[in-house]
Each structure stands twice: as structure tokens, then as C-alpha cells.
Coordinates of N, CA and C in Angstrom, one line a residue:
Y170 N 103.7 99.8 69.0 CA 103.0 99.2 70.1 C 103.9 99.5 71.4
L171 N 105.2 99.3 71.3 CA 106.0 99.5 72.5 C 106.1 101.0 72.9
L172 N 106.1 101.9 71.9 CA 106.1 103.3 72.2 C 104.8 103.7 72.9
S173 N 103.7 103.2 72.4 CA 102.4 103.5 73.0 C 102.3 103.0 74.4
F174 N 102.8 101.8 74.6 CA 102.8 101.2 76.0 C 103.7 102.0 76.9
T175 N 104.8 102.4 76.4 CA 105.8 103.2 77.2 C 105.2 104.5 77.6
L176 N 104.5 105.2 76.6 CA 103.9 106.5 76.9 C 102.8 106.4 77.9
K177 N 102.1 105.3 77.9 CA 101.0 105.0 78.9 C 101.6 104.9 80.3
L178 N 102.7 104.2 80.4 CA 103.4 104.0 81.7 C 104.2 105.1 82.1
L179 N 104.5 106.1 81.3 CA 105.4 107.2 81.6 C 105.0 107.9 82.9
P180 N 103.8 108.3 83.1 CA 103.4 109.0 84.3 C 103.7 108.2 85.5
F181 N 103.4 106.9 85.5 CA 103.6 106.1 86.7 C 105.1 105.9 86.9
I182 N 105.8 105.7 85.8 CA 107.3 105.5 86.0 C 107.9 106.7 86.6
L183 N 107.5 107.9 86.1 CA 108.1 109.2 86.7 C 107.7 109.3 88.1
G184 N 106.4 109.0 88.5 CA 106.0 109.0 89.8 C 106.8 108.1 90.7
M185 N 107.1 106.9 90.2 CA 107.9 105.9 91.0 C 109.3 106.4 91.2
L186 N 109.8 107.0 90.1 CA 111.2 107.5 90.2 C 111.3 108.6 91.3
S187 N 110.3 109.5 91.3 CA 110.3 110.5 92.3 C 110.1 110.0 93.7
G188 N 109.4 108.9 93.8 CA 109.1 108.3 95.2 C 110.0 107.2 95.6
I189 N 110.7 106.5 94.7 CA 111.5 105.4 95.1 C 113.0 105.6 94.8
A190 N 113.3 106.3 93.7 CA 114.7 106.4 93.3 C 115.5 107.4 94.0
G191 N 114.9 108.0 95.1 CA 115.7 109.0 95.8 C 115.4 110.4 95.5
L192 N 114.7 110.7 94.5 CA 114.3 112.1 94.1 C 113.4 112.7 95.2
H193 N 112.7 111.8 95.9 CA 111.7 112.3 96.9 C 112.4 113.0 98.0
A194 N 113.7 112.9 98.2 CA 114.5 113.6 99.2 C 114.4 115.1 99.0
Q195 N 114.2 115.5 97.7 CA 114.1 116.9 97.4 C 112.7 117.4 97.6
I196 N 111.8 116.6 97.8 CA 110.4 117.0 98.0 C 110.0 116.8 99.4
S197 N 109.4 117.7 100.0 CA 108.9 117.6 101.4 C 107.5 117.2 101.4
Y198 N 107.2 116.0 101.8 CA 105.8 115.5 101.9 C 105.3 115.8 103.3
P199 N 104.0 116.3 103.4 CA 103.5 116.6 104.7 C 103.3 115.3 105.5
K200 N 103.9 115.2 106.7 CA 103.9 114.0 107.5 C 102.7 113.9 108.4
S201 N 102.0 115.0 108.7 CA 100.9 114.9 109.7 C 99.6 115.5 109.1
Y202 N 99.6 115.7 107.8 CA 98.4 116.3 107.1 C 97.3 115.2 107.0
F203 N 97.6 114.0 106.6 CA 96.6 113.0 106.4 C 96.5 112.1 107.6
R204 N 95.3 111.7 107.9 CA 95.1 110.7 108.9 C 94.9 109.3 108.2
S205 N 94.9 108.3 109.0 CA 94.7 106.9 108.5 C 93.3 106.8 107.9
P206 N 93.1 106.1 106.8 CA 91.8 106.0 106.3 C 91.0 104.9 107.0
L207 N 91.6 104.2 107.9 CA 91.0 103.1 108.7 C 91.3 103.3 110.2
D208 N 90.5 102.8 111.1 CA 90.7 102.9 112.5 C 91.2 101.5 113.1
I209 N 92.0 100.8 112.3 CA 92.6 99.6 112.7 C 94.1 99.7 112.3
P210 N 94.9 98.8 112.9 CA 96.3 98.9 112.6 C 96.5 98.8 111.1
L211 N 97.4 99.6 110.5 CA 97.7 99.5 109.1 C 98.7 98.4 108.8
L212 N 98.1 97.2 108.4 CA 98.9 96.1 107.9 C 98.7 96.0 106.4
L213 N 99.8 95.9 105.7 CA 99.7 95.9 104.2 C 99.6 94.5 103.6
A214 N 98.7 94.5 102.6 CA 98.6 93.3 101.8 C 99.3 93.5 100.4
G215 N 99.6 94.8 100.1 CA 100.3 95.1 98.9 C 101.0 96.5 99.1
N216 N 102.1 96.6 98.5 CA 103.0 97.8 98.6 C 102.9 98.6 97.4
F217 N 103.3 99.9 97.5 CA 103.4 100.8 96.4 C 104.6 100.3 95.5
G218 N 104.3 100.3 94.2 CA 105.3 100.0 93.2 C 105.5 98.5 93.0
E219 N 104.8 97.6 93.6 CA 104.9 96.2 93.4 C 104.6 95.9 91.9
I220 N 105.3 94.9 91.4 CA 105.1 94.5 90.0 C 103.9 93.6 90.0
R221 N 102.9 94.0 89.2 CA 101.7 93.2 89.0 C 101.7 92.6 87.6
P222 N 100.8 91.7 87.2 CA 100.8 91.1 85.9 C 100.9 92.1 84.7
N223 N 100.2 93.2 84.8 CA 100.2 94.1 83.7 C 100.5 95.6 84.1
H224 N 101.0 95.8 85.3 CA 101.2 97.2 85.7 C 102.0 97.2 87.0
F225 N 102.4 98.4 87.4 CA 103.0 98.6 88.8 C 101.9 99.0 89.7
H226 N 101.9 98.5 90.9 CA 100.8 98.9 91.9 C 101.0 100.3 92.3
G227 N 99.9 101.1 92.1 CA 100.0 102.5 92.3 C 99.6 103.0 93.7
G228 N 99.4 102.1 94.7 CA 99.0 102.5 96.0 C 99.4 101.5 97.0
I229 N 98.8 101.5 98.1 CA 99.0 100.5 99.1 C 97.7 99.7 99.4
D230 N 97.7 98.5 99.6 CA 96.5 97.7 99.9 C 96.6 97.4 101.4
I231 N 95.6 97.9 102.1 CA 95.5 97.8 103.6 C 94.6 96.7 104.0
K232 N 95.1 95.8 104.8 CA 94.2 94.7 105.2 C 93.1 95.2 106.1
T233 N 91.9 94.5 105.9 CA 90.8 94.9 106.7 C 90.3 93.7 107.6
E234 N 91.3 93.0 108.2 CA 91.1 91.9 109.1 C 90.2 90.8 108.4
S235 N 90.4 90.6 107.1 CA 89.8 89.6 106.3 C 88.3 89.7 106.3
V236 N 87.8 90.9 106.5 CA 86.3 91.2 106.5 C 86.0 92.4 105.7
E237 N 84.8 92.5 105.2 CA 84.3 93.7 104.6 C 83.5 94.5 105.7
G238 N 83.2 95.7 105.5 CA 82.4 96.5 106.5 C 83.1 97.4 107.4
K239 N 84.4 97.6 107.3 CA 85.1 98.6 108.1 C 84.8 100.0 107.6
F240 N 84.7 100.9 108.6 CA 84.5 102.3 108.2 C 85.7 102.8 107.5
V241 N 85.5 103.6 106.4 CA 86.6 104.2 105.7 C 86.5 105.7 105.9
Y242 N 87.5 106.4 106.4 CA 87.5 107.8 106.8 C 88.2 108.7 105.8
A243 N 87.7 109.9 105.6 CA 88.4 110.9 104.8 C 89.8 111.2 105.5
A244 N 90.9 111.1 104.7 CA 92.2 111.2 105.2 C 92.5 112.7 105.6
A245 N 91.7 113.6 105.0 CA 91.8 115.1 105.2 C 90.6 115.7 104.6
E246 N 90.4 117.0 105.0 CA 89.3 117.7 104.4 C 89.5 117.9 103.0
G247 N 88.4 118.1 102.3 CA 88.5 118.3 100.8 C 87.1 118.2 100.2
Y248 N 87.0 117.8 98.9 CA 85.8 117.6 98.3 C 85.9 116.3 97.4
V249 N 84.7 115.6 97.3 CA 84.7 114.5 96.4 C 84.8 115.0 95.0
S250 N 85.8 114.5 94.3 CA 86.0 115.0 92.9 C 85.6 114.0 91.9
R251 N 85.5 112.7 92.3 CA 85.2 111.7 91.3 C 84.6 110.5 92.1
I252 N 83.6 109.8 91.5 CA 83.0 108.6 92.1 C 82.9 107.6 90.9
V253 N 83.5 106.4 91.1 CA 83.4 105.4 90.0 C 82.7 104.2 90.6
V254 N 81.9 103.6 89.8 CA 81.3 102.3 90.1 C 81.5 101.4 88.9
S255 N 82.2 100.3 89.1 CA 82.6 99.4 88.0 C 82.6 98.0 88.5
P256 N 82.2 97.0 87.7 CA 82.3 95.6 88.1 C 83.8 95.1 88.0
W257 N 84.7 95.9 87.4 CA 86.1 95.5 87.2 C 87.0 96.5 87.9
G258 N 88.3 96.3 87.7 CA 89.3 97.2 88.2 C 89.1 97.6 89.7
Y259 N 89.0 98.8 90.0 CA 88.9 99.3 91.4 C 87.6 99.1 92.0
G260 N 86.6 98.7 91.2 CA 85.2 98.5 91.7 C 84.6 99.8 92.1
K261 N 84.1 99.9 93.3 CA 83.5 101.2 93.8 C 84.7 102.0 94.3
T262 N 84.9 103.2 93.8 CA 86.1 104.0 94.1 C 85.7 105.4 94.3
L263 N 86.4 106.0 95.2 CA 86.1 107.4 95.6 C 87.4 108.2 95.5
Y264 N 87.3 109.4 94.9 CA 88.5 110.3 94.8 C 88.1 111.6 95.6
I265 N 89.0 112.0 96.5 CA 88.9 113.2 97.3 C 90.0 114.2 97.0
T266 N 89.7 115.4 96.5 CA 90.7 116.4 96.3 C 90.9 117.3 97.5
H267 N 92.1 117.5 97.9 CA 92.5 118.2 99.1 C 93.1 119.5 98.8
P268 N 93.0 120.5 99.7 CA 93.5 121.9 99.4 C 95.1 121.9 99.3
N269 N 95.7 120.8 99.8 CA 97.2 120.8 99.8 C 97.8 120.3 98.5
G270 N 96.9 120.1 97.5 CA 97.4 119.7 96.1 C 97.5 118.2 95.9
Y271 N 96.9 117.4 96.8 CA 96.9 116.0 96.6 C 95.5 115.5 96.5
V272 N 95.3 114.3 95.9 CA 94.1 113.6 95.8 C 94.2 112.2 96.5
T273 N 93.3 111.9 97.3 CA 93.4 110.5 97.9 C 92.3 109.7 97.2
V274 N 92.7 108.4 97.0 CA 91.8 107.5 96.3 C 91.6 106.3 97.2
Y275 N 90.3 105.9 97.3 CA 89.9 104.8 98.1 C 89.1 103.8 97.2
A276 N 89.6 102.5 97.1 CA 89.0 101.6 96.1 C 88.6 100.3 96.7
H277 N 87.8 99.5 96.0 CA 87.3 98.2 96.3 C 86.2 98.3 97.4
L278 N 85.6 99.5 97.5 CA 84.6 99.8 98.5 C 83.3 98.9 98.4
Q279 N 82.7 98.6 99.5 CA 81.4 97.9 99.5 C 80.3 98.9 99.1
R280 N 80.4 100.1 99.8 CA 79.4 101.1 99.5 C 80.0 102.4 100.0
F281 N 79.4 103.5 99.6 CA 79.8 104.9 99.9 C 79.0 105.4 101.1
G282 N 79.5 106.5 101.7 CA 78.8 107.1 102.8 C 77.5 107.7 102.2
E283 N 76.5 108.0 103.0 CA 75.1 108.3 102.6 C 75.0 109.4 101.5
K284 N 75.6 110.5 101.7 CA 75.5 111.6 100.7 C 76.2 111.3 99.4
I285 N 77.2 110.5 99.5 CA 77.9 110.1 98.3 C 77.1 109.0 97.6
E286 N 76.6 108.1 98.3 CA 75.8 107.0 97.8 C 74.6 107.5 97.1
N287 N 73.9 108.5 97.7 CA 72.7 109.1 97.1 C 73.0 109.8 95.8
Y288 N 74.2 110.5 95.7 CA 74.6 111.2 94.5 C 74.8 110.2 93.4
I289 N 75.6 109.1 93.6 CA 75.9 108.2 92.6 C 74.7 107.3 92.2
R290 N 73.9 107.0 93.1 CA 72.7 106.2 92.8 C 71.8 107.0 91.8
N291 N 71.7 108.3 92.0 CA 70.9 109.2 91.1 C 71.6 109.2 89.7
E292 N 72.9 109.2 89.6 CA 73.6 109.1 88.4 C 73.3 107.8 87.7
Q293 N 73.4 106.7 88.4 CA 73.1 105.4 87.9 C 71.7 105.3 87.3
Y294 N 70.8 105.7 88.1 CA 69.4 105.7 87.6 C 69.2 106.6 86.4
S295 N 69.7 107.7 86.3 CA 69.6 108.6 85.2 C 70.2 108.1 83.9
K296 N 71.3 107.3 84.1 CA 71.9 106.7 82.9 C 71.5 105.2 82.7
Q297 N 70.6 104.7 83.6 CA 70.1 103.4 83.6 C 71.3 102.4 83.4
S298 N 72.3 102.5 84.3 CA 73.5 101.7 84.2 C 74.1 101.5 85.6
Y299 N 74.5 100.3 85.9 CA 75.2 100.0 87.1 C 76.6 100.8 87.1
S300 N 77.3 100.7 86.0 CA 78.6 101.4 85.9 C 78.4 102.9 85.8
A301 N 79.2 103.6 86.5 CA 79.2 105.0 86.5 C 80.5 105.6 86.8
D302 N 80.8 106.8 86.2 CA 82.0 107.5 86.4 C 81.7 109.0 86.4
A303 N 81.5 109.5 87.6 CA 81.0 110.9 87.8 C 82.1 111.8 88.3
F304 N 82.3 112.9 87.6 CA 83.3 113.9 88.0 C 82.5 115.1 88.6
L305 N 82.9 115.5 89.8 CA 82.1 116.5 90.6 C 82.9 117.8 90.6
F306 N 82.2 118.9 90.8 CA 82.8 120.2 90.9 C 83.3 120.4 92.3
P307 N 84.3 121.3 92.5 CA 84.8 121.6 93.8 C 83.6 122.1 94.7
G308 N 83.5 121.6 95.9 CA 82.5 122.0 96.8 C 81.2 121.3 96.7
Q309 N 81.0 120.5 95.6 CA 79.7 119.9 95.4 C 79.4 118.9 96.6
I310 N 80.3 118.1 96.9 CA 80.2 117.2 98.1 C 81.5 117.4 98.9
K311 N 81.4 118.2 100.0 CA 82.5 118.5 100.9 C 82.6 117.4 101.9
V312 N 83.9 117.1 102.3 CA 84.1 116.2 103.4 C 85.1 116.8 104.4
I313 N 85.0 116.4 105.6 CA 85.9 116.8 106.7 C 86.8 115.7 107.1
Q314 N 88.0 116.0 107.6 CA 88.9 114.9 108.0 C 88.2 114.1 109.0
G315 N 88.3 112.8 108.9 CA 87.8 111.8 109.8 C 86.3 111.5 109.6
E316 N 85.7 112.1 108.6 CA 84.3 111.8 108.2 C 84.2 110.4 107.6
V317 N 83.2 109.6 107.9 CA 83.0 108.3 107.3 C 82.6 108.5 105.9
I318 N 83.4 108.1 104.9 CA 83.1 108.3 103.5 C 82.6 107.1 102.8
A319 N 82.9 105.9 103.4 CA 82.6 104.6 102.7 C 82.7 103.5 103.7
I320 N 82.4 102.3 103.2 CA 82.5 101.1 103.9 C 83.4 100.2 103.1
S321 N 84.4 99.6 103.7 CA 85.4 98.8 103.0 C 84.7 97.5 102.4
G322 N 85.3 97.1 101.3 CA 84.7 95.9 100.6 C 85.7 95.1 99.9
N323 N 85.1 94.5 98.7 CA 85.9 93.6 97.9 C 85.4 93.7 96.5
T324 N 85.1 94.9 96.0 CA 84.5 95.0 94.7 C 85.6 95.2 93.6
G325 N 85.1 95.0 92.3 CA 86.0 95.1 91.2 C 86.9 93.9 91.1
G326 N 88.2 94.2 90.7 CA 89.1 93.1 90.5 C 89.8 92.7 91.8
S327 N 89.2 92.9 92.9 CA 89.8 92.6 94.2 C 89.8 91.1 94.4
S328 N 90.8 90.6 95.1 CA 90.9 89.1 95.3 C 90.6 88.8 96.8
G329 N 90.1 89.8 97.6 CA 89.8 89.6 99.0 C 89.6 90.9 99.6
P330 N 88.9 91.0 100.7 CA 88.6 92.3 101.4 C 89.8 93.0 101.8
H331 N 89.9 94.3 101.3 CA 91.0 95.2 101.7 C 90.6 96.6 101.2
L332 N 91.4 97.6 101.6 CA 91.2 98.9 101.1 C 92.4 99.3 100.3
H333 N 92.2 99.6 99.0 CA 93.3 100.1 98.1 C 93.3 101.6 98.4
F334 N 94.5 102.2 98.8 CA 94.6 103.6 99.1 C 95.7 104.2 98.3
E335 N 95.4 105.3 97.7 CA 96.5 106.0 96.9 C 96.5 107.5 97.3
I336 N 97.6 108.1 97.1 CA 97.8 109.6 97.1 C 98.4 110.0 95.8
R337 N 97.7 110.9 95.1 CA 98.1 111.4 93.8 C 98.4 112.9 93.8
N338 N 99.3 113.3 93.0 CA 99.5 114.7 92.8 C 98.3 115.2 92.0
A339 N 97.6 116.3 92.5 CA 96.4 116.7 91.9 C 96.6 117.4 90.5
I340 N 97.8 117.9 90.3 CA 98.1 118.5 89.0 C 98.5 117.5 87.9
T341 N 99.5 116.7 88.3 CA 100.0 115.7 87.3 C 99.3 114.4 87.3
G342 N 98.6 114.0 88.4 CA 97.9 112.8 88.4 C 98.8 111.6 88.8
Y343 N 100.1 111.9 89.0 CA 101.1 110.9 89.4 C 100.8 110.4 90.8
T344 N 100.9 109.1 90.9 CA 100.8 108.5 92.3 C 102.1 108.7 93.0
V345 N 101.9 108.9 94.3 CA 103.1 109.0 95.2 C 102.9 108.0 96.3
N346 N 104.0 107.4 96.8 CA 103.9 106.4 97.8 C 103.3 107.0 99.1
P347 N 102.2 106.4 99.5 CA 101.5 107.0 100.7 C 102.4 106.9 102.0
L348 N 103.4 105.9 102.0 CA 104.2 105.8 103.1 C 105.2 107.0 103.3
L349 N 105.4 107.8 102.3 CA 106.2 109.0 102.4 C 105.5 110.1 103.2
F350 N 104.2 109.9 103.4 CA 103.4 110.9 104.2 C 103.3 110.6 105.6
G351 N 104.1 109.6 106.1 CA 104.1 109.4 107.6 C 103.2 108.3 108.1
F352 N 102.6 107.6 107.2 CA 101.7 106.4 107.6 C 102.6 105.3 108.2

């Protein structure tokens, strides 16, 4: 059991080591590639690497002034690579793959932007299920930097309105501290 648990945590632990233990000094993260996913001051409710009851926190939780309904913007150009709708965990979640080798993740959303919402609604109806996990092909739904991709919310296992935001290595899937990118 311990080995299985350790193997499941290994990618995150390695990602944390590269981002927290000083190994990030050898990696140059682009400081001006990504824009803020919100147009309000970035005040954090949760930090990267925080210890949670059953995991380490893999992103940052950005406060949304204690309300739902803030516009969420694409941090950079790319394409929607995954859309998840779940009553648990991250709730409504959007993954955008960028040409620079990173994926941004936006979670606990109230709803998606129109073209994304239409796509996932069709998936839900075709499967006759609220829960959905759709993987998209490159270029299927393109986004440009600053495009409204969603509305902030409080879905899934969220305990209050906020935006959970991650940056992942597109090849390894490891999370990287978004604060290393100049936010």
C-alpha cells in the first residue's frame, strides 16, 4: 500500500522538488508569457505545495472577492485540451495547452465560455450524464490570450468562491508553482 501511495505521489513530489527545493534555479521559466487569469488583484487563499488532508496543493487558489461570476481569461494563446465537469474535486475545470510546452488549469468554475460550454453540453447530452471528461484535439477549440474562457465559481470540492489555477509541464504533467512565472 505504501509503495502504491508513494508511486502516485511521485510526480507531484518531483514537481515540488523542482519548484521548491532550489532545482528551479536551473530552469528558466518565462516571466511575461502568461497573463493573469483574472482582472482583479491576485490575492491568494491557497499556495502551491500547501499540505492538504490527503495531498499537496498543486496550484494557487486566487480569491475572487468572496463572489462568483468573475471573468476568467486565457493566460496565453493555445487550445482547449480537456474539459471536466464533476460534482466533486475540481468541479468544472478547463485545461488549455500552450505552444510553449505548458498547460494551464482553471478549476471550480461556475460555467465555461460560450463555445466551450456548447461543446461540453453536447457531450453531456450524448452521454446522458452531468459528469463529463472530454479530451480535445489540438486546434479543436482555439483560444487567444485574454479571451474570456469561463466564469469563476465554487463548484466541486470548493469551500468558497475562488479560482484554482495551475501550470503544468505538458510532457510530464508535473505541476509547477505559478509564482515562478512572474505572477
